[in-house]
Amino acid sequence: MNEVCFFVRGYNSFMTTLARYNQLKQELHYHLYRYHVLDSPVISDAEYDRLMEELKAIEAEHPDWVTPDSPTQRVGIAVSEKFEKVRHPRPILSLANAFGADDARAWYERIRKLDPRVETAGFVVEPKIDGLSVVLHYQDGVFRQGATRGDGEIGEDITANLRTIRAIPLKIPVTRGPEMPANSQESESARQLALFDASLSPVSASDLPAYLVVRGEVFITNHDFENLNRRLAEAGEKTYLNPRNTAAGSLRQLDPAITASRPLTILVYQVVYAEGGTPPASQWAALQWLRALGFPVTDVARRFDSLEEALAYVQSWEDRRDELGYEADGFVIKLDDLRLAEDLGFVGKDPRGAIAYKFPAREVTTQLLEIEVEVGRTGVLTPRAVLEPVEIGGVIVRNATLHNFDYIAEKDIRIGDRVLVKRAGEVIPYVIGPVVEVRTGAERPFTPPAVCPACGQAVEHFEGEVAWYCVNAACPAQLVRNVEHFVSRGAMDINGLGIRIVEQLVEAGLVRDVADLYFLQKEQLLALEGFAEKKAENLLQAIRASAAQPLHRLITALGIRGVGEVMAADLSRAYPDLEALSRASVAELQQIAGIGPNIAASIADWFSRPANRALLAKLKTAGVWPVASKQSSVTSHQSLSGLTFVVTGTLPTFTREGVKEFIEQHGGKVTDSVSKKTSYLVLGENPGSKLEKAQALGVPILDEQGLRKLAEG
Ligand code: IVH
């Protein structure tokens, strides 16, 4: 890498080892800052490692030179028994809560009456990070001590643990250090880097208070939390409930080596105390000042002149809080004028000059009353939690998913447990895990059923899968879901045949398999509740029209385990009709790209079952017998490889899973939130806030047709 030549060149003859040592320390601080605070490294990991090795080598030769701010000093020795107490230089206050805009307006009115300056003070709005409040002490710019909030007066000394968090600068201000002599080629890259750095406007060392105490929130990003839990699960170890508990547990470890192994980070938001220097008098300036010193500071904070503007901004985050990438339980609205905020004083531990605008909680605890087992379309048995009804984010939740039987065993979830339940965005509520600390001993472990709860047939398990199945094609519980899938948008797309009508048809005995749909008579429909002439005619017309759907849609509609929209298209290209497909052997099916042994076996198994063969014959009689066209609309080469997509809104023909499968089959990746790394936003009807974000970041936008073109191109 050219840009960094002047950093990594070995120390030359005219430089003393001590000078090189000091320079290395400064450069490593700078690179840690680029990586962990700015998210924008300028050297590769290998180059970083090389600098670190050089530093370690010098320290091994000269142990007396090592200072506490050396980048090698992140992981120290374990605390023996408990943490020492630390008195905070000033009280570490809490915040009063506002639940909604009216609460916030009432707060404003209260403080406006106390001091009319409030009217012109302005507001700073920041995310309220759901982590742990910590207090960091710097003496002459060197990190000396760090503490928990404790009771607000006295906290615990967790310095050794905080040192392991790479986003916490060990030395401030973070600067890039003196440039080394450069040749002409290097000087251009050096110049470019300097230009980039100038935009950071570092505070010069002479402006730095001799003793500075700042406050921030330590947390784990959602992404890092998921990775950590995945790694633990793979290693067969116990997983954590949520990022906040994990961060809290990690900070209170007596052994800093354990803390160092957890992906903790920090955002700093307050100057608590400054001696020998004047910190900014407004919150907005304080944030810029902290950033310029090299502290990680949120880039989501905004300043507004009026409360109403501030509230509108806060509310704009309510539905898109997941885009923050970490858990935030609300936003903090702070008076920008810190002198005024100070003068207003506090009530108990809550300063009058700020308020926490709380978002509805998304995680709550409740009692797990029972575990029921449902039978899905493909016969998968899914455990479902029956909960003591509880409100989560304005909705009463009575049931939550438990994913699968392995999940219940892994998390040791027992009937009667107090469980943590999460409901966020479009995600179905799910049980995160038990709160083991409050077990009474009356909880019962759950045993998965050996037979299908709907039809009584023994359940089966397939090699390499976690799910258990009821493989009885005539299982009544499966029929409704089967028909529902058969008529769905990505399959036969029969308009007007919603779940209610499917249930009616099955209940009345008019539909015993999906082929029965094509033999329905108008009189039969008219006998059902809610059916009049017109509705019956429309439905029959829609069913008839669906008989002309292409082969790949019919294959999708059959609901063969492991065969989605894209694989159905691949199969329809390889076989001219269902007769030919039904004769394909497992070995032959595996010749098709993307079909492995499990899915090949599942396809062959489906066609070998007499009930399914009878179904095919019935479909043929009904005239539902498409023959593959030469050119299928879906291809499966890796044309989207290296591209990342985000989907928003409803697409004309794809379902959510369908479009994901389509993109992945073509080598692309689908993620949930828009970032600079997103290659395309796929836009459907009624898009969410992702559209705005994509537009703001200049992410190109495609509709479904555009996506298909790109994949085929
Ligand atoms: S300001 C006077 N700002 O929320 C200053 N607090 O419920 C009071 N928190 O104990 C705190 N993000 O741990 C402030 N941007 C932020 C915050 C924040 C998270 C936490 C903090 C505090 C708790 C109050």
XYZ file of C-alpha atoms and ligand atoms in Angstrom:
737
model
C 0.000 0.000 0.000
C 1.595 3.219 -1.208
C -0.064 5.700 1.099
C 1.519 4.277 4.149
C 5.107 3.819 3.049
C 6.237 6.683 5.177
C 4.690 5.085 8.251
C 5.957 1.602 7.969
C 9.478 2.101 6.756
C 11.864 0.575 9.237
C 13.694 3.019 11.459
C 16.692 4.454 9.738
C 20.165 5.134 10.868
C 19.734 8.766 11.820
C 16.894 8.022 14.171
C 17.575 6.844 17.687
C 15.743 3.823 19.013
C 13.966 5.938 21.632
C 12.732 8.402 19.026
C 11.534 5.509 16.897
C 9.830 4.004 19.958
C 7.902 7.192 20.661
C 6.989 7.580 17.039
C 5.747 4.003 16.821
C 3.524 4.497 19.847
C 2.008 7.614 18.339
C 1.415 5.974 14.988
C -0.148 2.903 16.538
C -2.497 5.100 18.576
C -3.409 6.824 15.375
C -4.101 3.576 13.503
C -6.175 2.200 16.378
C -8.173 5.416 16.246
C -8.626 5.157 12.468
C -9.779 1.570 12.833
C -11.913 1.622 15.972
C -13.201 5.194 16.132
C -13.389 6.393 12.536
C -14.006 2.973 10.992
C -11.594 3.973 8.289
C -8.174 2.303 8.538
C -5.370 3.545 6.320
C -3.096 0.536 6.677
C -3.729 -3.162 6.359
C -3.959 -5.469 9.385
C -0.624 -6.994 8.364
C 1.056 -3.608 8.371
C -0.487 -2.822 11.742
C 0.832 -6.129 13.082
C 4.298 -5.304 11.760
C 4.344 -1.944 13.587
C 3.113 -3.641 16.750
C 5.808 -6.308 16.495
C 8.450 -3.629 16.082
C 7.134 -1.841 19.166
C 7.117 -5.079 21.180
C 10.674 -5.829 20.114
C 11.871 -2.436 21.358
C 9.964 -2.887 24.613
C 11.551 -6.295 25.135
C 14.982 -4.645 24.822
C 14.041 -1.663 26.986
C 11.384 -2.705 29.524
C 12.042 0.465 31.517
C 10.687 2.574 28.652
C 7.218 1.020 28.719
C 4.552 3.518 29.755
C 0.878 2.814 30.613
C -0.230 4.487 27.390
C 1.730 2.055 25.224
C -0.586 0.202 22.788
C 0.912 -3.051 24.109
C -0.573 -2.337 27.533
C -4.222 -3.063 26.723
C -4.539 -6.342 28.622
C -3.135 -6.168 32.134
C -3.270 -8.599 35.019
C -6.403 -9.802 36.781
C -7.854 -8.001 39.789
C -7.561 -10.281 42.813
C -10.941 -10.276 44.526
C -13.040 -7.246 43.916
C -12.852 -3.828 42.325
C -11.617 -0.797 44.242
C -14.014 2.094 44.803
C -13.584 5.384 42.921
C -15.176 8.674 43.927
C -16.361 10.578 40.857
C -15.097 14.178 40.599
C -18.689 15.315 40.114
C -22.000 13.439 40.475
C -22.700 11.128 37.543
C -26.339 11.927 37.009
C -29.169 9.900 35.561
C -32.070 11.090 33.388
C -35.803 11.555 33.837
C -37.924 9.760 31.239
C -40.494 11.071 28.783
C -42.898 8.559 27.262
C -44.041 10.389 24.160
C -44.004 13.945 22.820
C -46.484 15.348 25.358
C -44.280 14.298 28.260
C -41.363 16.038 26.565
C -43.439 19.202 26.016
C -44.460 19.175 29.675
C -40.767 18.972 30.644
C -40.039 21.952 28.404
C -42.868 23.983 29.955
C -41.609 23.212 33.451
C -38.079 24.385 32.791
C -39.197 27.353 30.698
C -41.156 28.620 33.668
C -38.100 28.207 35.878
C -35.822 30.109 33.508
C -36.910 32.003 30.385
C -33.453 31.523 28.812
C -34.703 28.020 27.965
C -36.676 29.553 25.073
C -33.537 30.446 23.147
C -31.145 27.778 24.404
C -31.572 25.238 21.576
C -31.436 21.446 21.913
C -29.022 18.656 21.131
C -30.519 15.263 20.409
C -28.481 12.052 20.807
C -29.270 8.354 20.801
C -29.727 6.890 24.262
C -27.454 3.890 23.972
C -28.522 0.840 25.951
C -25.172 -0.011 27.464
C -23.148 0.782 30.583
C -22.242 4.282 31.679
C -18.513 4.664 32.342
C -16.305 7.497 33.511
C -12.832 7.916 32.008
C -10.009 9.940 33.614
C -7.130 11.425 31.610
C -4.124 13.065 33.168
C -2.062 15.124 30.734
C -3.828 13.253 27.969
C -2.997 9.756 29.256
C -5.807 7.381 30.252
C -5.315 6.837 33.994
C -8.512 5.464 35.416
C -11.942 4.280 34.424
C -14.956 3.554 36.580
C -18.536 2.334 36.482
C -21.284 4.776 37.361
C -22.071 2.988 40.626
C -24.474 5.035 42.731
C -23.541 8.224 40.893
C -21.136 9.330 43.647
C -18.870 6.301 43.918
C -18.191 3.758 41.202
C -15.942 0.735 40.786
C -12.453 0.918 39.347
C -12.582 -1.086 36.123
C -9.525 0.566 34.537
C -7.884 -2.699 33.454
C -11.042 -3.817 31.675
C -11.630 -0.474 29.992
C -8.066 -0.431 28.674
C -8.919 -3.481 26.575
C -11.534 -1.510 24.618
C -9.678 -0.335 21.557
C -12.092 2.498 20.843
C -10.975 4.111 24.130
C -7.893 6.203 23.372
C -5.039 5.513 25.778
C -3.612 8.894 24.835
C -5.297 12.096 23.671
C -5.379 14.068 21.494
C -4.966 11.353 18.905
C -2.777 12.794 16.169
C -0.975 11.247 13.301
C 2.495 12.142 14.428
C 5.420 13.781 12.662
C 5.998 12.846 9.079
C 9.107 11.027 8.157
C 11.308 12.289 5.338
C 9.558 11.406 2.124
C 10.543 10.960 -1.463
C 8.427 12.546 -4.181
C 6.062 9.626 -4.663
C 5.429 9.266 -0.959
C 4.884 12.977 -0.478
C 1.782 12.972 -2.684
C 0.120 10.232 -0.679
C 1.266 11.943 2.516
C -0.296 15.169 1.297
C -3.593 13.429 0.591
C -3.651 11.838 4.002
C -2.866 15.152 5.651
C -5.761 16.764 3.790
C -8.070 14.037 5.024
C -6.789 14.389 8.553
C -7.187 18.163 8.493
C -10.932 17.636 8.363
C -10.662 16.054 11.820
C -9.272 19.355 13.170
C -7.480 17.803 16.131
C -7.389 19.854 19.295
C -3.841 20.893 19.884
C -2.135 19.486 22.950
C -1.871 22.971 24.453
C -5.708 23.294 24.632
C -5.982 20.065 26.550
C -7.028 20.262 30.231
C -4.351 18.814 32.509
C -7.012 16.605 34.094
C -9.997 15.604 32.032
C -12.884 13.319 32.954
C -15.375 12.230 30.313
C -18.404 9.983 30.308
C -19.661 7.550 27.720
C -21.596 4.375 27.161
C -19.902 1.004 26.627
C -21.891 -1.388 24.448
C -21.733 -4.177 21.861
C -23.103 -3.654 18.353
C -25.903 -5.961 17.234
C -23.711 -7.400 14.521
C -20.835 -8.183 16.909
C -23.297 -9.644 19.390
C -24.749 -12.011 16.800
C -21.261 -13.083 15.725
C -20.199 -13.654 19.306
C -23.268 -15.789 19.995
C -22.773 -17.723 16.763
C -19.171 -18.483 17.699
C -20.195 -19.575 21.193
C -22.990 -21.774 19.836
C -20.591 -23.404 17.360
C -18.163 -24.103 20.173
C -21.027 -25.697 22.111
C -20.891 -22.975 24.753
C -23.716 -21.087 26.391
C -24.925 -18.055 24.438
C -25.865 -14.635 25.828
C -29.337 -13.147 26.109
C -28.759 -9.649 24.727
C -25.965 -7.160 23.968
C -26.535 -5.101 27.105
C -26.260 -7.974 29.576
C -23.205 -9.216 27.738
C -21.530 -5.811 27.860
C -22.344 -5.459 31.571
C -21.019 -8.924 32.379
C -17.885 -8.342 30.323
C -17.001 -5.093 32.090
C -17.311 -6.642 35.518
C -14.880 -9.477 34.829
C -12.015 -9.668 37.291
C -9.743 -10.926 34.504
C -9.223 -8.302 31.779
C -8.232 -11.049 29.328
C -11.895 -12.128 29.318
C -13.062 -8.551 28.746
C -10.552 -8.251 25.900
C -12.168 -11.230 24.167
C -15.570 -9.495 24.005
C -16.340 -7.041 21.178
C -16.945 -3.995 23.387
C -16.955 -0.473 22.044
C -17.904 2.972 23.344
C -19.468 6.304 22.435
C -18.525 9.326 24.532
C -21.041 12.133 25.150
C -20.149 14.252 28.154
C -17.302 16.237 29.664
C -17.699 15.560 33.380
C -14.765 17.542 34.687
C -11.855 19.559 33.324
C -9.001 21.085 35.257
C -6.552 23.490 33.677
C -8.459 24.179 30.492
C -11.877 25.341 29.403
C -14.172 22.773 27.884
C -16.901 24.040 25.524
C -19.946 25.712 27.049
C -22.472 24.065 24.779
C -23.300 20.384 24.359
C -23.015 20.655 20.586
C -19.519 22.147 20.824
C -18.611 19.571 23.483
C -19.431 16.736 21.108
C -17.242 18.254 18.372
C -14.477 18.888 20.888
C -14.554 15.300 22.176
C -14.492 14.049 18.600
C -11.513 16.242 17.776
C -9.622 14.826 20.762
C -10.040 11.380 19.242
C -12.980 10.027 21.258
C -15.660 8.082 19.417
C -18.754 10.311 19.276
C -22.112 9.487 17.672
C -22.634 10.937 14.204
C -26.395 10.765 14.681
C -26.534 13.732 17.106
C -28.209 16.915 15.787
C -28.763 20.442 17.087
C -32.161 22.158 16.794
C -33.437 25.597 17.735
C -36.902 24.405 18.737
C -38.246 21.513 20.771
C -40.726 20.612 18.030
C -37.918 20.124 15.497
C -36.000 18.052 18.031
C -39.086 15.905 18.662
C -39.657 15.362 14.949
C -36.077 14.149 14.599
C -36.383 11.803 17.581
C -39.645 10.402 16.246
C -38.097 9.880 12.818
C -35.788 7.333 14.494
C -38.499 5.391 16.262
C -39.251 3.045 13.355
C -35.718 2.788 12.111
C -33.823 2.361 15.341
C -32.309 -0.856 13.983
C -30.354 1.240 11.491
C -28.269 2.533 14.406
C -26.626 -0.902 14.551
C -26.833 -1.004 18.351
C -29.607 -1.115 20.914
C -30.948 2.331 21.806
C -33.879 2.549 24.205
C -34.673 6.085 23.099
C -33.056 9.445 22.423
C -31.775 12.026 24.876
C -32.909 15.634 24.397
C -30.426 18.002 26.042
C -30.414 21.763 26.447
C -27.495 22.905 24.315
C -26.512 25.668 26.764
C -24.591 23.750 29.422
C -24.331 26.720 31.795
C -28.109 27.047 31.764
C -28.512 23.296 32.223
C -26.230 23.489 35.260
C -28.146 26.438 36.725
C -31.429 24.557 36.417
C -30.076 21.996 38.865
C -31.569 18.559 39.382
C -34.421 16.650 40.964
C -33.009 13.676 42.852
C -30.432 12.278 40.440
C -32.073 13.648 37.322
C -30.761 16.887 35.837
C -33.515 19.291 34.748
C -31.606 20.247 31.622
C -32.096 16.967 29.763
C -34.711 14.283 29.279
C -34.711 10.720 27.947
C -37.367 10.280 25.267
C -38.011 6.564 25.655
C -38.965 4.345 22.738
C -41.386 1.511 23.453
C -39.499 -1.440 24.927
C -38.905 -4.343 22.573
C -37.755 -6.858 25.132
C -39.799 -7.797 28.160
C -39.951 -10.706 30.571
C -43.075 -12.773 31.133
C -44.144 -16.250 32.185
C -43.901 -19.169 29.756
C -47.208 -20.949 30.430
C -47.002 -23.778 27.911
C -45.152 -24.996 24.834
C -47.461 -25.976 21.967
C -46.399 -27.727 18.786
C -47.734 -26.551 15.408
C -47.559 -28.403 12.116
C -46.413 -26.314 9.153
C -47.011 -26.695 5.409
C -44.080 -28.996 4.833
C -44.939 -30.939 7.957
C -42.280 -29.214 10.075
C -43.185 -29.315 13.737
C -42.637 -25.907 15.290
C -42.713 -25.266 19.017
C -44.655 -22.206 20.034
C -44.572 -20.441 23.379
C -47.861 -19.677 25.091
C -47.132 -16.658 27.241
C -48.742 -14.782 30.064
C -50.036 -11.920 27.857
C -47.642 -8.995 27.890
C -47.425 -5.649 26.119
C -44.381 -5.162 23.902
C -44.143 -1.946 21.940
C -47.875 -1.231 22.101
C -48.989 -4.740 21.105
C -50.258 -7.481 23.417
C -48.140 -10.578 22.810
C -49.626 -13.963 23.758
C -47.469 -16.286 21.665
C -43.864 -16.315 20.541
C -41.772 -18.624 18.460
C -39.229 -20.945 20.018
C -37.651 -21.701 16.602
C -37.113 -25.461 16.946
C -36.677 -28.216 19.525
C -32.869 -27.897 19.553
C -33.241 -24.217 20.463
C -35.349 -25.086 23.509
C -32.748 -27.618 24.621
C -29.755 -25.341 23.949
C -31.259 -22.439 25.869
C -32.622 -24.790 28.540
C -36.079 -23.215 28.289
C -38.553 -24.836 30.680
C -42.315 -24.593 30.991
C -43.089 -22.187 33.832
C -39.864 -20.225 33.292
C -39.771 -16.451 33.372
C -38.529 -15.753 29.852
C -37.148 -12.760 27.985
C -39.236 -12.106 24.874
C -38.317 -9.823 21.993
C -40.566 -8.180 19.435
C -38.807 -5.875 16.980
C -39.959 -4.450 13.661
C -41.258 -7.071 11.295
C -39.722 -9.921 13.256
C -42.170 -12.405 14.804
C -41.918 -12.255 18.610
C -39.469 -14.858 19.879
C -38.260 -16.183 23.198
C -34.661 -15.102 23.799
C -34.106 -17.340 26.811
C -34.973 -18.027 30.446
C -34.147 -15.766 33.360
C -32.570 -18.575 35.352
C -31.976 -16.427 38.427
C -35.692 -16.384 39.296
C -36.409 -20.116 38.906
C -38.487 -21.577 41.709
C -37.841 -25.246 41.015
C -41.411 -25.762 39.786
C -40.379 -25.380 36.117
C -40.773 -28.450 33.887
C -38.366 -29.417 31.099
C -40.051 -29.868 27.702
C -40.038 -33.163 25.806
C -40.597 -32.959 22.032
C -43.534 -35.102 20.821
C -42.825 -38.461 19.174
C -46.011 -38.276 17.080
C -47.655 -35.509 15.067
C -50.068 -33.627 17.356
C -52.575 -33.271 14.471
C -52.677 -36.758 12.909
C -50.843 -39.001 15.366
C -48.348 -40.374 12.860
C -44.769 -40.881 14.085
C -42.539 -37.884 13.394
C -39.364 -38.175 11.329
C -36.006 -36.472 11.295
C -33.789 -35.881 8.251
C -30.030 -36.172 8.396
C -28.343 -32.777 8.705
C -31.496 -30.843 9.667
C -32.669 -29.626 13.045
C -36.381 -29.878 12.194
C -38.700 -32.802 12.908
C -41.397 -33.568 10.346
C -44.793 -35.123 10.064
C -44.483 -36.797 6.640
C -48.134 -37.794 6.360
C -49.356 -36.037 3.186
C -52.962 -36.386 4.405
C -52.282 -34.704 7.739
C -55.189 -32.220 8.152
C -53.021 -29.590 9.818
C -50.762 -29.539 6.788
C -53.600 -29.276 4.287
C -54.652 -25.710 5.106
C -51.057 -24.519 4.990
C -50.442 -26.509 1.825
C -53.356 -24.897 0.023
C -52.361 -21.520 1.383
C -48.890 -21.991 -0.119
C -50.235 -23.410 -3.405
C -52.330 -20.293 -4.069
C -49.746 -17.766 -2.807
C -48.232 -14.977 -4.878
C -44.923 -16.676 -5.624
C -46.707 -19.926 -6.611
C -50.045 -20.275 -8.507
C -51.020 -16.731 -7.507
C -54.773 -17.234 -7.184
C -56.315 -13.885 -6.381
C -59.082 -13.708 -3.801
C -58.259 -17.038 -2.149
C -57.198 -15.841 1.284
C -56.584 -17.927 4.383
C -60.199 -17.568 5.630
C -61.623 -19.040 2.452
C -59.017 -21.819 2.421
C -60.068 -22.731 5.953
C -63.728 -22.667 4.930
C -63.066 -24.938 1.936
C -61.075 -27.442 3.979
C -63.565 -27.401 6.828
C -66.497 -28.022 4.474
C -64.632 -31.000 3.011
C -64.616 -29.405 -0.453
C -60.835 -29.395 -0.661
C -58.932 -32.510 0.425
C -55.897 -31.753 -1.700
C -54.832 -28.795 -3.848
C -56.162 -30.381 -7.048
C -59.691 -30.236 -5.612
C -59.598 -26.463 -6.142
C -59.966 -27.061 -9.879
C -63.113 -29.184 -9.437
C -65.028 -26.673 -7.305
C -68.587 -25.868 -8.435
C -70.350 -22.547 -8.101
C -73.217 -24.097 -6.086
C -70.760 -25.491 -3.553
C -69.283 -22.042 -3.013
C -72.682 -20.387 -2.745
C -73.487 -22.711 0.137
C -70.576 -21.260 2.123
C -70.984 -18.322 4.461
C -70.152 -14.959 2.879
C -70.379 -16.135 -0.739
C -72.677 -14.429 -3.243
C -72.928 -14.930 -7.011
C -70.249 -12.422 -7.974
C -67.682 -13.502 -5.384
C -68.105 -17.178 -6.323
C -67.720 -16.412 -10.031
C -64.631 -14.290 -9.493
C -62.975 -16.972 -7.402
C -63.708 -19.744 -9.926
C -62.418 -17.507 -12.700
C -59.170 -16.854 -10.783
C -58.708 -20.573 -10.132
C -59.283 -21.406 -13.811
C -56.839 -18.716 -14.901
C -54.140 -20.160 -12.656
C -54.170 -23.414 -14.631
C -52.165 -21.546 -17.270
C -49.324 -20.678 -14.899
C -45.895 -21.811 -16.137
C -44.263 -25.041 -14.956
C -41.820 -23.420 -12.530
C -44.710 -21.859 -10.609
C -46.505 -25.184 -10.345
C -43.313 -26.841 -9.080
C -42.973 -24.083 -6.481
C -46.656 -24.536 -5.580
C -46.228 -28.253 -4.817
C -44.246 -27.233 -1.743
C -41.527 -29.870 -1.984
C -39.182 -29.528 0.973
C -36.133 -27.440 -0.027
C -37.533 -26.373 -3.414
C -38.139 -22.628 -3.585
C -38.860 -20.315 -6.508
C -35.342 -20.348 -7.938
C -34.808 -24.078 -7.689
C -38.223 -24.652 -9.240
C -37.086 -22.563 -12.202
C -33.900 -24.632 -12.491
C -35.950 -27.841 -12.459
C -38.351 -26.497 -15.063
C -35.398 -25.850 -17.334
C -34.084 -29.372 -16.917
C -37.390 -31.256 -17.291
C -40.169 -30.528 -19.774
C -43.030 -31.511 -17.429
C -43.894 -33.049 -14.053
C -43.982 -36.538 -15.548
C -40.322 -36.260 -16.589
C -39.365 -34.687 -13.254
C -41.104 -37.440 -11.317
C -38.918 -40.034 -13.063
C -35.609 -38.288 -12.234
C -33.272 -40.223 -9.960
C -31.426 -38.695 -6.995
C -28.132 -38.981 -8.914
C -29.594 -37.264 -11.958
C -31.106 -34.432 -9.915
C -27.740 -33.745 -8.338
C -26.341 -32.942 -11.771
C -28.274 -29.672 -11.612
C -26.197 -26.821 -10.183
C -27.316 -25.855 -6.679
C -29.031 -29.185 -5.914
C -27.210 -31.136 -3.242
C -27.872 -34.675 -1.978
C -30.422 -33.608 0.654
C -32.656 -31.684 -1.710
C -32.284 -34.284 -4.480
C -33.433 -36.917 -1.992
C -36.302 -34.738 -0.863
C -37.518 -34.267 -4.463
C -37.261 -37.971 -5.305
C -38.990 -38.830 -2.048
C -41.891 -36.477 -2.807
C -42.515 -37.995 -6.234
C -42.235 -41.555 -4.904
C -45.173 -41.182 -2.526
C -48.424 -42.679 -3.844
C -50.535 -39.806 -2.459
C -48.443 -37.300 -4.375
C -48.581 -39.368 -7.586
C -52.346 -39.442 -7.263
C -52.320 -35.687 -6.811
C -50.333 -35.221 -10.025
C -52.773 -37.427 -11.951
C -55.640 -35.354 -10.619
C -53.962 -32.098 -11.638
C -53.427 -33.490 -15.127
C -57.094 -34.434 -15.400
C -57.981 -30.904 -14.318
C -55.845 -29.508 -17.118
C -53.210 -28.129 -14.776
C -50.296 -29.547 -16.706
C -47.863 -26.889 -17.916
C -45.004 -27.758 -20.217
C -41.707 -25.916 -19.797
C -40.983 -23.057 -22.113
C -37.453 -23.002 -23.538
C -36.460 -19.756 -21.875
C -37.179 -19.603 -18.210
C -37.311 -16.190 -16.638
C -34.851 -17.155 -13.952
C -31.262 -18.186 -14.460
C -28.845 -19.314 -11.848
C -25.355 -18.274 -12.756
C -23.402 -16.159 -10.303
C -24.173 -12.860 -12.016
C -24.799 -10.996 -8.739
C -21.652 -12.194 -7.068
C -19.999 -9.541 -4.878
C -23.152 -7.387 -4.765
C -25.144 -6.582 -1.628
C -28.878 -5.883 -1.813
C -31.456 -4.442 0.531
C -35.136 -4.990 -0.262
C -37.921 -2.623 0.781
C -41.654 -2.654 0.073
C -43.825 -5.251 -1.668
C -42.549 -6.579 -5.010
C -44.932 -7.455 -7.870
C -44.225 -11.212 -8.057
C -41.559 -12.117 -5.521
C -42.261 -12.894 -1.913
C -39.716 -11.737 0.696
C -38.117 -15.179 0.894
C -38.409 -15.572 -2.870
C -36.396 -12.488 -3.711
C -33.778 -13.363 -1.113
C -33.417 -16.838 -2.551
C -33.268 -15.412 -6.085
C -30.460 -12.996 -5.191
C -28.512 -15.609 -3.248
C -28.837 -18.208 -5.993
C -27.248 -15.681 -8.325
C -24.352 -15.171 -5.948
C -25.571 -11.928 -4.329
C -26.076 -11.102 -0.657
C -29.153 -9.656 1.075
C -28.851 -7.539 4.203
C -31.391 -5.751 6.375
C -30.145 -2.219 6.498
C -28.859 0.254 3.955
C -25.259 1.400 4.314
C -22.527 2.768 2.111
C -21.680 -0.832 1.279
C -25.132 -1.569 -0.181
C -24.826 -2.089 -3.958
C -28.547 -1.747 -4.770
C -31.833 -1.061 -3.065
C -34.606 -3.214 -4.565
C -37.730 -1.110 -4.350
C -41.321 -2.335 -4.168
C -44.645 -0.744 -3.283
C -45.036 1.060 0.063
C -41.327 1.221 0.833
C -40.052 1.938 4.338
C -37.465 4.420 5.534
C -34.773 2.398 3.736
C -35.629 4.299 0.563
C -34.791 7.639 2.170
C -31.544 6.286 3.527
C -30.559 4.841 0.150
C -31.282 8.156 -1.526
C -29.252 10.011 1.084
C -26.295 7.683 0.557
C -26.655 7.664 -3.225
C -27.288 3.888 -3.327
C -28.647 2.919 -6.794
C -32.282 1.788 -6.836
C -33.795 -1.070 -8.860
C -37.332 -2.369 -9.271
C -38.054 -6.080 -9.580
C -37.694 -6.010 -13.344
C -34.363 -4.211 -13.019
C -33.184 -6.858 -10.584
C -34.147 -9.670 -12.942
C -32.357 -7.931 -15.811
C -29.235 -7.473 -13.752
C -29.297 -11.138 -12.730
C -29.770 -12.303 -16.273
C -27.295 -9.848 -17.738
S -26.723 11.994 29.353
C -26.565 14.701 32.652
N -26.546 10.895 26.983
O -28.813 6.722 29.941
C -26.195 13.600 31.763
N -26.997 9.476 28.828
O -31.159 6.730 31.834
C -27.049 12.427 31.943
N -27.199 7.114 28.249
O -27.146 6.783 33.011
C -26.775 11.364 30.961
N -26.812 7.349 26.092
O -25.944 5.672 31.062
C -26.761 10.682 28.291
N -26.324 10.068 24.820
C -26.530 9.866 26.130
C -26.760 8.575 26.652
C -27.003 8.419 28.013
C -27.062 6.492 27.063
C -27.502 6.438 29.520
C -26.614 6.837 30.663
C -27.545 7.256 31.765
C -28.832 6.644 31.336
C -29.985 7.455 31.911
